């Protein structure tokens, strides 16, 4: 079988991401994963690659709340070869392709590097995550974490300063 080359997607909306550390809920070493909205362009691209490879279906596709989604996974950085540092987060790059410690979350926009692979047991196609480029950070976590905007109203009182006691007297 001919090796299918990895490809980069266009900018996609993130629904869910587990890239901050490996998801090991079902056993170690686990995997990193990201779920994105599949638009018409990506849907055509995935189906064409699968058809050209002779695969009968694309794995990871779901429909939720009227949106078509795909979840792609990677084990590249969960169990590295001996001597290579074990990375906690899946490595991402920013829009200038510089490495970043940030990871995308729901609401962000990304481009993905995907590696197509035909699964021989059922002749289906999976797309494995090989890279993530963060295009926009729109998630609540990047805006201070609360998801709220500043308004008039209650403000946290400033901490009172306690006068220093330069005497060597102990109050007890």
Short mmCIF file of C-alpha atoms in Angstrom, two decimals:
data_model
loop_
_atom_site.label_atom_id
_atom_site.label_comp_id
_atom_site.label_asym_id
_atom_site.label_seq_id
_atom_site.Cartn_x
_atom_site.Cartn_y
_atom_site.Cartn_z
CA UNK A 1 0.00 0.00 0.00
CA UNK A 2 1.23 3.48 -0.89
CA UNK A 3 2.17 5.77 2.00
CA UNK A 4 -0.26 8.70 2.31
CA UNK A 5 1.41 12.03 3.04
CA UNK A 6 0.42 14.25 6.00
CA UNK A 7 -1.42 17.46 5.16
CA UNK A 8 -2.34 20.77 6.80
CA UNK A 9 -5.97 21.80 7.25
CA UNK A 10 -7.39 25.26 6.78
CA UNK A 11 -8.28 27.25 9.91
CA UNK A 12 -10.81 25.30 12.01
CA UNK A 13 -12.89 26.00 15.14
CA UNK A 14 -11.92 24.01 18.24
CA UNK A 15 -14.77 22.37 20.17
CA UNK A 16 -12.65 20.51 22.71
CA UNK A 17 -8.95 19.88 23.26
CA UNK A 18 -6.98 17.67 25.60
CA UNK A 19 -3.49 18.84 24.69
CA UNK A 20 -2.35 20.25 28.04
CA UNK A 21 -1.36 16.72 29.11
CA UNK A 22 -1.97 13.19 27.89
CA UNK A 23 -5.46 11.82 28.47
CA UNK A 24 -4.73 8.62 30.37
CA UNK A 25 -8.23 7.93 31.71
CA UNK A 26 -8.27 4.56 29.99
CA UNK A 27 -4.66 3.66 30.71
CA UNK A 28 -1.13 4.96 30.40
CA UNK A 29 0.55 6.40 28.46
CA UNK A 30 -2.69 7.79 26.99
CA UNK A 31 -2.96 10.22 24.11
CA UNK A 32 -3.43 13.89 23.27
CA UNK A 33 -6.57 14.75 21.31
CA UNK A 34 -8.47 17.64 19.78
CA UNK A 35 -12.01 17.89 18.43
CA UNK A 36 -12.73 20.44 15.69
CA UNK A 37 -15.74 21.49 13.64
CA UNK A 38 -15.71 19.89 10.18
CA UNK A 39 -16.73 22.43 7.55
CA UNK A 40 -17.64 21.52 3.97
CA UNK A 41 -14.07 22.03 2.71
CA UNK A 42 -12.54 19.72 5.32
CA UNK A 43 -15.33 17.16 4.86
CA UNK A 44 -14.59 16.98 1.12
CA UNK A 45 -10.85 16.74 1.78
CA UNK A 46 -11.20 13.89 4.31
CA UNK A 47 -13.60 11.93 2.09
CA UNK A 48 -11.41 12.37 -1.01
CA UNK A 49 -8.29 11.14 0.81
CA UNK A 50 -10.23 8.14 2.19
CA UNK A 51 -11.73 7.33 -1.23
CA UNK A 52 -8.38 7.64 -3.03
CA UNK A 53 -6.85 5.24 -0.49
CA UNK A 54 -9.71 2.74 -0.92
CA UNK A 55 -10.99 3.19 2.67
CA UNK A 56 -14.70 2.62 3.26
CA UNK A 57 -15.22 5.20 6.06
CA UNK A 58 -13.53 7.95 8.06
CA UNK A 59 -13.02 7.29 11.78
CA UNK A 60 -13.56 9.95 14.45
CA UNK A 61 -16.48 11.76 12.78
CA UNK A 62 -19.53 12.54 14.90
CA UNK A 63 -22.58 14.77 14.77
CA UNK A 64 -23.42 16.84 17.86
CA UNK A 65 -25.86 19.71 18.24
CA UNK A 66 -26.14 20.08 14.47
CA UNK A 67 -22.39 20.26 13.93
CA UNK A 68 -20.17 17.69 12.25
CA UNK A 69 -17.04 17.11 14.36
CA UNK A 70 -13.84 15.10 14.10
CA UNK A 71 -11.68 13.99 16.97
CA UNK A 72 -8.03 13.29 16.14
CA UNK A 73 -5.45 11.82 18.49
CA UNK A 74 -1.71 11.48 18.92
CA UNK A 75 0.59 9.38 21.07
CA UNK A 76 3.74 11.08 19.71
CA UNK A 77 4.57 12.85 22.97
CA UNK A 78 3.09 10.47 25.53
CA UNK A 79 5.67 7.70 25.45
CA UNK A 80 8.85 9.07 23.83
CA UNK A 81 11.91 6.92 23.10
CA UNK A 82 14.39 6.49 25.95
CA UNK A 83 16.62 9.51 26.37
CA UNK A 84 14.02 11.93 24.99
CA UNK A 85 12.33 14.17 27.53
CA UNK A 86 8.72 13.18 28.24
CA UNK A 87 6.59 16.16 27.30
CA UNK A 88 3.49 16.95 29.30
CA UNK A 89 1.71 19.15 26.75
CA UNK A 90 1.40 18.50 23.03
CA UNK A 91 3.79 20.98 21.36
CA UNK A 92 2.01 23.75 19.47
CA UNK A 93 3.16 26.67 17.36
CA UNK A 94 1.74 30.17 17.05
CA UNK A 95 0.62 31.86 13.82
CA UNK A 96 4.28 32.74 13.05
CA UNK A 97 5.25 29.05 13.53
CA UNK A 98 7.18 29.81 16.73
CA UNK A 99 6.92 27.22 19.51
CA UNK A 100 4.52 28.21 22.28
CA UNK A 101 3.61 26.80 25.67
CA UNK A 102 -0.03 27.73 25.00
CA UNK A 103 -2.46 25.01 23.95
CA UNK A 104 -5.80 25.56 22.22
CA UNK A 105 -9.10 25.25 24.03
CA UNK A 106 -12.75 25.32 22.93
CA UNK A 107 -13.48 28.51 21.01
CA UNK A 108 -9.96 28.92 19.63
CA UNK A 109 -9.03 28.66 15.94
CA UNK A 110 -6.31 26.28 14.77
CA UNK A 111 -4.75 24.61 11.78
CA UNK A 112 -3.92 20.93 12.16
CA UNK A 113 -1.27 18.72 10.58
CA UNK A 114 -2.96 15.36 10.02
CA UNK A 115 -1.50 12.02 8.97
CA UNK A 116 -3.98 9.75 7.15
CA UNK A 117 -3.69 6.01 7.82
CA UNK A 118 -5.78 3.11 6.55
CA UNK A 119 -6.67 0.65 9.33
CA UNK A 120 -6.32 -2.82 7.81
CA UNK A 121 -8.66 -4.64 10.22
CA UNK A 122 -11.76 -2.90 8.81
CA UNK A 123 -10.42 -0.86 5.86
CA UNK A 124 -11.35 2.42 7.54
CA UNK A 125 -9.28 5.62 7.62
CA UNK A 126 -8.02 7.40 10.70
CA UNK A 127 -6.35 10.79 10.80
CA UNK A 128 -3.61 11.11 13.40
CA UNK A 129 -2.60 14.47 14.90
CA UNK A 130 0.95 15.44 13.93
CA UNK A 131 0.89 19.17 14.70
CA UNK A 132 -1.17 22.15 15.90
CA UNK A 133 -0.84 25.78 14.86
CA UNK A 134 -2.83 28.21 17.01
CA UNK A 135 -4.30 30.94 14.82
CA UNK A 136 -6.56 32.73 17.37
CA UNK A 137 -6.97 32.42 21.14
CA UNK A 138 -10.64 33.08 21.84
CA UNK A 139 -11.18 30.76 24.79
CA UNK A 140 -12.15 32.06 28.22
CA UNK A 141 -8.87 30.79 29.64
CA UNK A 142 -6.92 33.25 27.47
CA UNK A 143 -9.06 36.17 28.68
CA UNK A 144 -8.29 35.87 32.36
CA UNK A 145 -10.08 32.59 32.89
CA UNK A 146 -13.48 33.85 34.07
CA UNK A 147 -15.15 34.50 30.72
CA UNK A 148 -16.57 37.80 32.05
CA UNK A 149 -15.91 41.38 30.99
CA UNK A 150 -15.17 44.12 33.55
CA UNK A 151 -18.26 46.13 34.65
CA UNK A 152 -19.16 48.73 37.26
CA UNK A 153 -20.03 47.26 40.63
CA UNK A 154 -18.33 45.27 43.36
CA UNK A 155 -14.55 45.47 43.42
CA UNK A 156 -12.24 43.37 45.53
CA UNK A 157 -11.09 45.61 48.42
CA UNK A 158 -7.41 46.37 48.35
CA UNK A 159 -5.40 44.60 51.00
CA UNK A 160 -4.80 46.76 54.04
CA UNK A 161 -1.22 47.39 54.95
CA UNK A 162 -0.28 46.46 58.47
CA UNK A 163 1.98 49.01 60.14
CA UNK A 164 5.37 47.56 60.81
CA UNK A 165 6.47 47.14 64.40
CA UNK A 166 10.05 48.26 64.59
CA UNK A 167 10.12 47.70 68.32
CA UNK A 168 11.54 44.48 69.50
CA UNK A 169 8.61 44.22 71.88
CA UNK A 170 6.59 41.08 71.55
CA UNK A 171 2.88 41.65 72.25
CA UNK A 172 2.53 38.60 74.50
#
